[in-house]
Coordinates of C-alpha atoms in Angstrom, one line a residue:
Chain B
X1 CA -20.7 40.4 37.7
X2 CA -18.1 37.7 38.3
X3 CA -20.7 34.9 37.2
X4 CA -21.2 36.6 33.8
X5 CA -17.0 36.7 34.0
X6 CA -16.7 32.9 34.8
X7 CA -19.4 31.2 33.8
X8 CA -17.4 27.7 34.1
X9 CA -17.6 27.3 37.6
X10 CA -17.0 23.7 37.1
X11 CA -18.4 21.2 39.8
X12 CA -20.6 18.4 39.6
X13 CA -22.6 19.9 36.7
X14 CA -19.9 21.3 34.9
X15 CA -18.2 17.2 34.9
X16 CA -21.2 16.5 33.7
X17 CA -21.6 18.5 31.0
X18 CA -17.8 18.3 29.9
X19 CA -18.0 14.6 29.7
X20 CA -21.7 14.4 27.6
X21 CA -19.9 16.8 25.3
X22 CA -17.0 15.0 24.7
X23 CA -19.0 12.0 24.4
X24 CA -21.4 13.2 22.2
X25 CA -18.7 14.6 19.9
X26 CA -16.2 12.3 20.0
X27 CA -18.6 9.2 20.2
X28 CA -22.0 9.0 19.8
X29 CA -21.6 11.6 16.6
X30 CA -19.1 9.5 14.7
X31 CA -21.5 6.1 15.4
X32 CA -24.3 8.0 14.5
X33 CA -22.7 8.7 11.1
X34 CA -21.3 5.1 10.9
X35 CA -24.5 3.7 11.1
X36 CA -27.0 6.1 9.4
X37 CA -25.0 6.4 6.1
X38 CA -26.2 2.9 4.6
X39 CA -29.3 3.8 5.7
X40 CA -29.1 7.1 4.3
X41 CA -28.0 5.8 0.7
X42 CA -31.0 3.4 1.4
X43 CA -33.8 6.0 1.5
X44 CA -32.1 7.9 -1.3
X45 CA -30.0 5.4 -3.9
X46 CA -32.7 2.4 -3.2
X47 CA -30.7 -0.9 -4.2
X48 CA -27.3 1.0 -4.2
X49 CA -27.6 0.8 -0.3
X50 CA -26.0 -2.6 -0.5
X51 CA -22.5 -1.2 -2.2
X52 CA -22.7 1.4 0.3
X53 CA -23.0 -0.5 3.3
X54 CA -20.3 -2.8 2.3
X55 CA -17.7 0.3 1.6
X56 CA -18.9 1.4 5.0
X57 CA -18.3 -1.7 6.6
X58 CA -14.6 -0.9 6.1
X59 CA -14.6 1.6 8.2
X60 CA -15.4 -0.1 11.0
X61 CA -11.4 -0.1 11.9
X62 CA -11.6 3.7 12.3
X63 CA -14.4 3.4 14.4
X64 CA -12.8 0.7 16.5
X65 CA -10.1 3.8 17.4
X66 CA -12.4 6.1 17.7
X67 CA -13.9 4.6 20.8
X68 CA -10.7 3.3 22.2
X69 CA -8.8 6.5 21.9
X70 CA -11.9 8.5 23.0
X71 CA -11.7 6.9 26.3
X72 CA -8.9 9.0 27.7
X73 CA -10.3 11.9 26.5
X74 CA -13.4 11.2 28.6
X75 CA -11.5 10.4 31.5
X76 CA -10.0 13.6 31.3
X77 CA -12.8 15.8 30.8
X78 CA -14.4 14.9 34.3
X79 CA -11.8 16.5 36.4
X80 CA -11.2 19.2 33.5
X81 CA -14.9 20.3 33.8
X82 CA -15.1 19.3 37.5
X83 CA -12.5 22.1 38.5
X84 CA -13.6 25.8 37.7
X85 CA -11.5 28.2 35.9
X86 CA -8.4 29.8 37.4
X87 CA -7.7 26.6 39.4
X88 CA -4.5 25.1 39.0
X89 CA -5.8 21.1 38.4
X90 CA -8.3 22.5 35.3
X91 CA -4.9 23.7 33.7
X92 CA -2.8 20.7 34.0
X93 CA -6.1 18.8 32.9
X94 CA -6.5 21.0 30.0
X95 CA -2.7 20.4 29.1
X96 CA -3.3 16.7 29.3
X97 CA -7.1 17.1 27.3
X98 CA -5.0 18.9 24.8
X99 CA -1.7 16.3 24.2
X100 CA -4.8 13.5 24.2
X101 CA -6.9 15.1 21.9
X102 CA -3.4 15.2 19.8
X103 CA -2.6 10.9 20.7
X104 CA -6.5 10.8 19.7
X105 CA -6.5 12.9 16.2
X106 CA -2.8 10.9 14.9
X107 CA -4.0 7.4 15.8
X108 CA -7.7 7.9 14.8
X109 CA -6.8 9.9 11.1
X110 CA -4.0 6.9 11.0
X111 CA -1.5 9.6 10.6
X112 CA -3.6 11.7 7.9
X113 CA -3.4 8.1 6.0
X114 CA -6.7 6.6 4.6
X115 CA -6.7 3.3 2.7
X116 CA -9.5 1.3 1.6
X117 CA -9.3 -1.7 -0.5
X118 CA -11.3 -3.0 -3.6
X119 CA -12.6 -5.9 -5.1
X120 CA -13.0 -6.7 -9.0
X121 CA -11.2 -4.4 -10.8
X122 CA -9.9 -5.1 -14.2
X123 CA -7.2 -4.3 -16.0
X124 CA -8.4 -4.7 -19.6
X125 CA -9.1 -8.2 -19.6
X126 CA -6.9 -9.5 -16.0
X127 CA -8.3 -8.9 -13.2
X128 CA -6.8 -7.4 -10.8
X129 CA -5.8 -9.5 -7.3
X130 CA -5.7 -6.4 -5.3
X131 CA -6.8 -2.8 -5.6
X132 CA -6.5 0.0 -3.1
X133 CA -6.8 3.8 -3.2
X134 CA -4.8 5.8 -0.2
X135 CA -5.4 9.0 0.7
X136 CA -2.5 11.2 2.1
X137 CA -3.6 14.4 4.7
X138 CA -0.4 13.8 7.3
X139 CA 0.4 17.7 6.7
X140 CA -3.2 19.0 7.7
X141 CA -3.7 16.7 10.7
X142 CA -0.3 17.7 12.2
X143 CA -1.4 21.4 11.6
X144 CA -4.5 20.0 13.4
X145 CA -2.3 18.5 15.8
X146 CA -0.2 21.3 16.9
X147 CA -3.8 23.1 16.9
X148 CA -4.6 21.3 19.5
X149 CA -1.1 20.7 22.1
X150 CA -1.7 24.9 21.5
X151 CA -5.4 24.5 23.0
X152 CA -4.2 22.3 25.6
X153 CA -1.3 25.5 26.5
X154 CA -3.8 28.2 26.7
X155 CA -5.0 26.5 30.0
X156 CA -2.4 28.1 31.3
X157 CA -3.2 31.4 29.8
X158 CA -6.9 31.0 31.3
X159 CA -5.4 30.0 35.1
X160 CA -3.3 33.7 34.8
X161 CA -6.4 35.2 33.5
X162 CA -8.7 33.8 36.3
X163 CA -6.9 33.2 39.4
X164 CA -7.2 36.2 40.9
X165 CA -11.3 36.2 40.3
X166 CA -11.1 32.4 41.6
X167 CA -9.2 33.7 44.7
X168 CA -11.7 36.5 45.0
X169 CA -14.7 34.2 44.8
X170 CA -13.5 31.7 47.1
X171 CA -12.6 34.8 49.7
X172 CA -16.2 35.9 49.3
X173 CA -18.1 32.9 48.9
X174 CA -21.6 34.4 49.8
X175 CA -21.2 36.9 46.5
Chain W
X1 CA -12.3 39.8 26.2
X2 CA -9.3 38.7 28.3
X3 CA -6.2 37.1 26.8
X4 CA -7.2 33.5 27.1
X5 CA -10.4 33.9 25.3
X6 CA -8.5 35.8 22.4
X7 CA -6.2 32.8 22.3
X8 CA -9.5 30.6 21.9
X9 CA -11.1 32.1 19.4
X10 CA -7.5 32.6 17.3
X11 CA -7.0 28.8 18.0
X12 CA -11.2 28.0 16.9
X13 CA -10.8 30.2 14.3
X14 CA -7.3 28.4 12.8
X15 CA -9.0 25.1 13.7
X16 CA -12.1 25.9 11.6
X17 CA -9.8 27.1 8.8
X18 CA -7.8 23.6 8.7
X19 CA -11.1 21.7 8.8
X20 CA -12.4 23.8 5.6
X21 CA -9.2 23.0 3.5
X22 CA -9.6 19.1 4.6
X23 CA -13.2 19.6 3.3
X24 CA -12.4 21.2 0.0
X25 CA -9.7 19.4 -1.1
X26 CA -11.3 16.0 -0.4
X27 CA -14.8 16.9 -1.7
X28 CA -13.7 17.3 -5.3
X29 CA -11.6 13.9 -5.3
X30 CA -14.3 12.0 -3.0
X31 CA -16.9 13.2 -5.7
X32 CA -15.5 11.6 -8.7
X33 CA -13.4 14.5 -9.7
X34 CA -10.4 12.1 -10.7
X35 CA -11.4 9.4 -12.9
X36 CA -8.4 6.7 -13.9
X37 CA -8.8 4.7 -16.3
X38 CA -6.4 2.4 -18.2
X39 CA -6.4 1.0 -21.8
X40 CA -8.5 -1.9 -22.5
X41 CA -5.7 -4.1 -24.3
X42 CA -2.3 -3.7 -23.7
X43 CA 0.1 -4.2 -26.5
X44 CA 2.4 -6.6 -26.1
X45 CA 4.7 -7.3 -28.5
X46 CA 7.8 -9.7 -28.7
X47 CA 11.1 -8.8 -31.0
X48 CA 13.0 -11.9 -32.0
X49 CA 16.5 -10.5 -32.4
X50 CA 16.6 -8.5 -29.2
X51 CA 14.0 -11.0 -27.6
X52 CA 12.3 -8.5 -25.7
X53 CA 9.0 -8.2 -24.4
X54 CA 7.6 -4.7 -25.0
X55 CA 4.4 -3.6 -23.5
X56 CA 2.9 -0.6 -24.3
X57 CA -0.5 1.1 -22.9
X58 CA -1.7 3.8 -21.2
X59 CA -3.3 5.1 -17.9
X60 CA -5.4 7.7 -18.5
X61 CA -6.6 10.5 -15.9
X62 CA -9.5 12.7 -16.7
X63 CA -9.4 15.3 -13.7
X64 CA -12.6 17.6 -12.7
X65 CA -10.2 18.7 -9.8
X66 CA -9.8 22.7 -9.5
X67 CA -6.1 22.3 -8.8
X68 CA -3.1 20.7 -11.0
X69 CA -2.4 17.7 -10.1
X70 CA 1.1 15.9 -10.1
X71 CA 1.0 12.4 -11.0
X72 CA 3.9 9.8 -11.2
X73 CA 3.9 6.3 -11.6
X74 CA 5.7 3.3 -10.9
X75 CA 5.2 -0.3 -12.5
X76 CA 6.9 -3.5 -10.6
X77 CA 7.1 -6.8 -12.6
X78 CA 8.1 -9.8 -10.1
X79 CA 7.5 -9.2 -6.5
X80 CA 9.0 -6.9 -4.3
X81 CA 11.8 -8.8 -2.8
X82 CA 12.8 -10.4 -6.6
X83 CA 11.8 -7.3 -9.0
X84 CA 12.8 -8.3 -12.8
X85 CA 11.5 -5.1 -13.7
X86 CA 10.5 -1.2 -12.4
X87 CA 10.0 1.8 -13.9
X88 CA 8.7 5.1 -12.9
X89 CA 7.6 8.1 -14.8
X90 CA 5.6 11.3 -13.8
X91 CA 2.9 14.2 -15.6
X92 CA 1.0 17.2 -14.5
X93 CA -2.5 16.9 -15.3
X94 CA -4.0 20.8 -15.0
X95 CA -6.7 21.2 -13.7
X96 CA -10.2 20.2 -15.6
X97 CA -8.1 18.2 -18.4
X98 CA -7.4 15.0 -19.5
X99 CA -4.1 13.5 -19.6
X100 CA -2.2 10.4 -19.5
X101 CA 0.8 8.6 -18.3
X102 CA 2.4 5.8 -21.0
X103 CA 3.5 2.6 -19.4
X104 CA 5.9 1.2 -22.4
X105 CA 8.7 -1.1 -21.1
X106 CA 10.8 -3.5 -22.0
X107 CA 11.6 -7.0 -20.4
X108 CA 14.6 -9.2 -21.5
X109 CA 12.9 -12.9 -22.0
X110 CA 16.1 -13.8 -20.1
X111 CA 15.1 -11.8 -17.2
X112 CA 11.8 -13.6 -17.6
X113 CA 12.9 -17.2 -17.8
X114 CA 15.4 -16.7 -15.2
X115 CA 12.5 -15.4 -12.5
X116 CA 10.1 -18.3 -13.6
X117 CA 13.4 -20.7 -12.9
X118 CA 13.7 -19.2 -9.6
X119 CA 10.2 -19.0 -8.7
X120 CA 9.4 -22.1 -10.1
X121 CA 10.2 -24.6 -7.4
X122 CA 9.1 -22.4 -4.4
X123 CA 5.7 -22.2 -6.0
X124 CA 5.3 -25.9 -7.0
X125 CA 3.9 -28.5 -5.0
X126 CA 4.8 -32.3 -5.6
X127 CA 3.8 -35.4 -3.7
X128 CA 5.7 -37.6 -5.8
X129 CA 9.5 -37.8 -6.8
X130 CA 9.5 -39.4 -10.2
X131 CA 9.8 -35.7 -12.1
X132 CA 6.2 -35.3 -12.4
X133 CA 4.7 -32.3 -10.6
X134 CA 2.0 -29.5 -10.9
X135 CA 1.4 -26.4 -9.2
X136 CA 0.9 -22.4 -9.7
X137 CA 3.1 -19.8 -10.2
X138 CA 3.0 -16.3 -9.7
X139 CA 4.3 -13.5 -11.6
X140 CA 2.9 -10.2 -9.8
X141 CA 2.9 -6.7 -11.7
X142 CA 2.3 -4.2 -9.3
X143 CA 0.9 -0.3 -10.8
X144 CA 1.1 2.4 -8.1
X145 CA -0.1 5.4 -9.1
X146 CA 0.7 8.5 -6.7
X147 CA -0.7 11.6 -7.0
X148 CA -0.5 15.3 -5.0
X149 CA -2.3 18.6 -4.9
X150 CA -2.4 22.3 -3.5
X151 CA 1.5 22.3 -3.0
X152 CA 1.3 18.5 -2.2
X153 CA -0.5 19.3 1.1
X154 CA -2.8 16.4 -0.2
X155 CA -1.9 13.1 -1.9
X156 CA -3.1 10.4 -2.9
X157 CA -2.1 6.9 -4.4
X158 CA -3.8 4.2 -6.3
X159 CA -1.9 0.7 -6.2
X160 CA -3.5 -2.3 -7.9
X161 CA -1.9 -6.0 -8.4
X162 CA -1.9 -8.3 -11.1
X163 CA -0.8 -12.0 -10.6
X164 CA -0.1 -12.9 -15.1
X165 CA 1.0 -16.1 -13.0
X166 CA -1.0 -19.1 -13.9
X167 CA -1.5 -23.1 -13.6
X168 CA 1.8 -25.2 -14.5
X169 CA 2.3 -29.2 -15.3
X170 CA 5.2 -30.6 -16.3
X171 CA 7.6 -33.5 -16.0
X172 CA 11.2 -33.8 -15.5
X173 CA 13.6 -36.5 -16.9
X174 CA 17.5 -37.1 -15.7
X175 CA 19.2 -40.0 -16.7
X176 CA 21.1 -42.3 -14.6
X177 CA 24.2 -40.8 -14.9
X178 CA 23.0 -37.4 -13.8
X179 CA 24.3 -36.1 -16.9
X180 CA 21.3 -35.2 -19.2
X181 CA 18.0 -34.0 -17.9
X182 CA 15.0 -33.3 -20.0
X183 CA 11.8 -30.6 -18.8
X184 CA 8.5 -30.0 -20.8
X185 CA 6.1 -27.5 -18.6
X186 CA 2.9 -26.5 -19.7
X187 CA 1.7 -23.4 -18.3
X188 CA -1.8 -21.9 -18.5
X189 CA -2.2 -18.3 -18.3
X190 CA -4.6 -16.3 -17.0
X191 CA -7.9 -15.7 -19.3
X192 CA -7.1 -12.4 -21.0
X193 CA -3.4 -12.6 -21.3
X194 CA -1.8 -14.2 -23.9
X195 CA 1.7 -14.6 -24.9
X196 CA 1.7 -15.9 -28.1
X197 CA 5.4 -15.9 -29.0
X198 CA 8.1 -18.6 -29.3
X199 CA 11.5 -17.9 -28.1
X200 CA 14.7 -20.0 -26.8
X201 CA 17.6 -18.4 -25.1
X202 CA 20.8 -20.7 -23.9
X203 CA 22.3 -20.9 -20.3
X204 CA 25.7 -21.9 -19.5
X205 CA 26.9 -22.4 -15.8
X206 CA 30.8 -23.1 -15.6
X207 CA 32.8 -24.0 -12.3
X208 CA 36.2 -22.9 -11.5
X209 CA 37.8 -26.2 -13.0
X210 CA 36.1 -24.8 -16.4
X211 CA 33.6 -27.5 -16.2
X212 CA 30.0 -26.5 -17.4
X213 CA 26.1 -26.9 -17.6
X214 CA 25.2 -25.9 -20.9
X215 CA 21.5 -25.6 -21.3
X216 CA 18.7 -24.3 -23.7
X217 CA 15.2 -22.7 -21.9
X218 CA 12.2 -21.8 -25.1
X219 CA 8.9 -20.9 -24.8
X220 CA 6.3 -22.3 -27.7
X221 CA 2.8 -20.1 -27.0
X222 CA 1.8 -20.8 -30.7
X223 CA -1.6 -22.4 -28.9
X224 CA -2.8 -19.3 -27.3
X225 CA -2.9 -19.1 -23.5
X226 CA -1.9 -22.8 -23.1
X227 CA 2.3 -22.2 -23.1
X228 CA 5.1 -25.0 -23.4
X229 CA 8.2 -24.2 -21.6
X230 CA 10.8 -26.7 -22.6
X231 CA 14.6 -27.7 -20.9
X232 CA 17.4 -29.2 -22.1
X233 CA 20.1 -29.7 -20.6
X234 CA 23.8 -31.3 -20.6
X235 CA 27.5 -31.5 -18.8
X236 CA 30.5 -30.6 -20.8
X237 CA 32.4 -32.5 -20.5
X238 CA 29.9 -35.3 -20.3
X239 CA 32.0 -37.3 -17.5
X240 CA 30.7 -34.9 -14.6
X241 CA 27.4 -34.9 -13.4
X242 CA 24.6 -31.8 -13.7
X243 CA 25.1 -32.3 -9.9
X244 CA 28.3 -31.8 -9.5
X245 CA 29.1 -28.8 -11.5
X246 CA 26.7 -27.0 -9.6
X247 CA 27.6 -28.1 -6.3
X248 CA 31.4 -26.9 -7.5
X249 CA 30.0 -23.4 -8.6
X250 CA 27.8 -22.8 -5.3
X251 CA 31.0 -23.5 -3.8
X252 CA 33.8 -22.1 -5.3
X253 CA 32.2 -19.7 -7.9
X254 CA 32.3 -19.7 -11.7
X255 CA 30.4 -17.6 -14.1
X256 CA 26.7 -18.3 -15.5
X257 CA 26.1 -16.8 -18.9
X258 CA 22.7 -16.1 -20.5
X259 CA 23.0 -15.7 -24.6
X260 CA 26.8 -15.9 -24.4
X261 CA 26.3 -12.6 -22.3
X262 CA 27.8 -13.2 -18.2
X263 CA 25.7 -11.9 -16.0
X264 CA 26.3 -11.4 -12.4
X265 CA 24.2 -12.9 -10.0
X266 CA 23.6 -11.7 -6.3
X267 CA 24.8 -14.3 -3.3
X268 CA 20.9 -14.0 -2.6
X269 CA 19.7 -14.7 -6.2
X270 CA 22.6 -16.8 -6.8
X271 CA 21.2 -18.9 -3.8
X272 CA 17.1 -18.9 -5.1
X273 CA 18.6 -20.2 -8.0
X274 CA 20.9 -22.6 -6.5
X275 CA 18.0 -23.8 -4.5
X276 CA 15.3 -23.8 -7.4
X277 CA 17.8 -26.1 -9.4
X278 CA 18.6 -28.2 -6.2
X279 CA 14.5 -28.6 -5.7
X280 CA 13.9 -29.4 -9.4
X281 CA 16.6 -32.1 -9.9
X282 CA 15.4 -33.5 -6.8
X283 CA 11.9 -33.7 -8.2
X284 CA 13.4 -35.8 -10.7
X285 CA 14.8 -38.0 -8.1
X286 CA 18.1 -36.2 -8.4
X287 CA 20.3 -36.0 -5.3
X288 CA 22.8 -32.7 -4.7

């Protein structure tokens, strides 16, 4: 009964799997993407690929952040998913998961702000010496934001909610 | 289902919600639903009696978006510390329709001239000092185009730079007494832009003693993209040096007047002025 209650019990296994899902999500999925879209556009545009890859290329800052402000968030999920539910250190670590995952979506989104920058554009005959196109989402990523320093504060909603079946388990540990 | 996972699936349900509108209201616009475009040839047109520079064209927005869109735009001639120019102006495109945003303004050839004067010896490079020199110049016009959507949750801006500077060669002549001095500059603009107008506007810097540069700055672009920007200039009275008049009036103040029209000068423009004269005298061997 109480493992279909609580079925994070955390410990080794439950680090484990926290930190693979963190990684895979907040890692290897965005490098996947990175580097499967030229090939991608290769299979399906043929010679466009090139264009592609080049646009893609200037991503590569994003993906830079990605991976450096990924790496507190994987520090965190070990003890998060190390500790089972209704423990006190999985709530603090869930507060801290939460106010990272909000450091990680400003700094990563560039505060909702994407810019890229073009070459050889034209004004009628001039060419132009710079072109760039900026795209402006800082009101949906602090929604996201708050989303998240509110997913961080439930983990003290979920100690309340399993202390007492934490405190039971450990009192009978043989159940 | 206990309060915490009620507060998970509110809080995955919200997140999922937020992620959705990010989706739809970048799909349309990451798709091509916004296509900008801008008139081939821009009209550019010179009036002798007001000498004014008008030029008129258009940006044109086709929008495949589902939502109005509220545009506005603002054009910068000269760069952004030393504007000669702005102007801003703003439309609502609805949604699926074309619309477009004039650009029409209107530059004093003073304004002009005065810039070039001012960028002219920051931009120009010379190895020698016997009034010779050749360089480029830059004249930037700066388009930003800024747009929102769905009660500006999103927006979006478009900025692209022009440099209608070009390649310059010119010499300058003083004579001994430091009293006359003589400029022809040829400037070559970019391919594509032509200015082919002739115009002259007069300058005259007076000192608090009354004493004054009096000067004539004309353009000849008769020749197409190959311009001819010439100087003249003289003391009044012809006893006092070019030199010293403006040494007196960075000093103690005067009045500099443009078309018989004063115009007031900022300390900071007054000084990029002050310095572009002081560089270009002394690249004709001219001391301050």
């Amino acid at each position: 009964m109480s493992d279909k209650k609580n079925k994070d019990k955390g410990g080794v296994k439950g680090a484990a799997a926290y930190f693979l899902k963190t990684l895979i999500a907040l890692v290897i999925l965005p490098l996947a993407v990175y580097y499967a879209i030229p090939s991608i556009f290769d299979a399906v545009a043929g010679g466009a690929a090139g264009d592609i890859a080049e646009q893609v290329e200037k991503l590569k800052p994003y993906i830079d952040r990605i991976v450096i402000f990924a790496i507190p968030l994987l520090i965190i999920s070990i003890p998060l998913g190390y500790y089972p539910r209704g423990d006190k250190r999985k709530a603090v670590c869930r507060i801290a998961y939460g106010a990272a995952g909000a450091v990680f979506l400003w700094f990563v989104t560039n505060g909702g702000r994407f810019d890229l920058a073009m070459n050889d554009v034209g004004l009628g005959n001039v060419s132009a010496s710079s072109f760039t196109i900026g795209l402006n989402n800082t009101t949906l990523i602090l929604i996201a934001i708050v989303l998240c320093l509110i997913k961080g504060l439930l983990g003290i909603l979920e100690y309340r909610c399993y202390r007492d079946e934490l405190n039971r388990s450990k009192a009978a540990p043989s159940e | 289902m206990n309060s915490y996972t009620v507060g998970r699936i509110l809080v995955g349900l919200a997140g999922a919600a937020v992620a959705a509108i990010l989706v739809f209201s970048l799909a349309p616009i990451a798709f091509g639903g916004l296509d900008v475009t801008m008139d081939e040839d821009l009209s550019v047109e010179y009036d002798d009696m007001t000498q004014t520079l008008t030029i008129e064209g258009n940006i044109n927005i086709a929008s495949a978006m589902p939502w109005d869109i509220e545009l506005s735009y603002e054009v910068v001639l000269g760069t952004e510390d030393n504007p000669i120019w702005s102007s801003s102006k703003s439309t609502t495109i609805p949604s699926g329709q074309t619309g477009s945003l004039p650009i029409d303004f209107e530059i004093g050839v003073d304004d002009l001239m005065l810039y070039f004067l001012t960028c002219l010896e920051s931009e120009f490079k010379s190895d020698s000092t016997d009034g010779t020199f050749e360089g480029k110049f830059s004249l930037p016009l700066t388009i930003k185009l800024n747009g929102s959507y769905i009660q500006s949750l999103v927006g979006f801006d478009v900025g692209v730079g022009f440099d209608l500077g070009g390649s310059a060669k010119g010499k300058l002549e003083c004579d001994e007494a430091g009293t006359k001095l003589k400029s022809e500059i040829k400037i070559e603009l970019p391919e594509g832009l032509a200015f082919e107008y002739e115009c002259t506007f007069a300058f005259k810097i007076t000192d608090k003693d009354g004493n004054s540069v009096n000067g004539t700055l004309s353009y000849d672009g008769s020749s197409g993209t190959e311009g001819v920007i010439s100087l003249d200039v003289s003391t009044d009275p012809s006893s006092v040096t070019i030199a010293g008049i403006l040494d007196s009036y960075l000093n103690g103040g005067g009045t500099i007047e443009l078309n018989g029209k004063t115009i007031v000068l900022t300390p900071e423009q007054m000084k990029t002025l002050a310095d572009a004269i002081k560089g270009l005298l002394d690249h004709a061997g001219v001391t301050l």
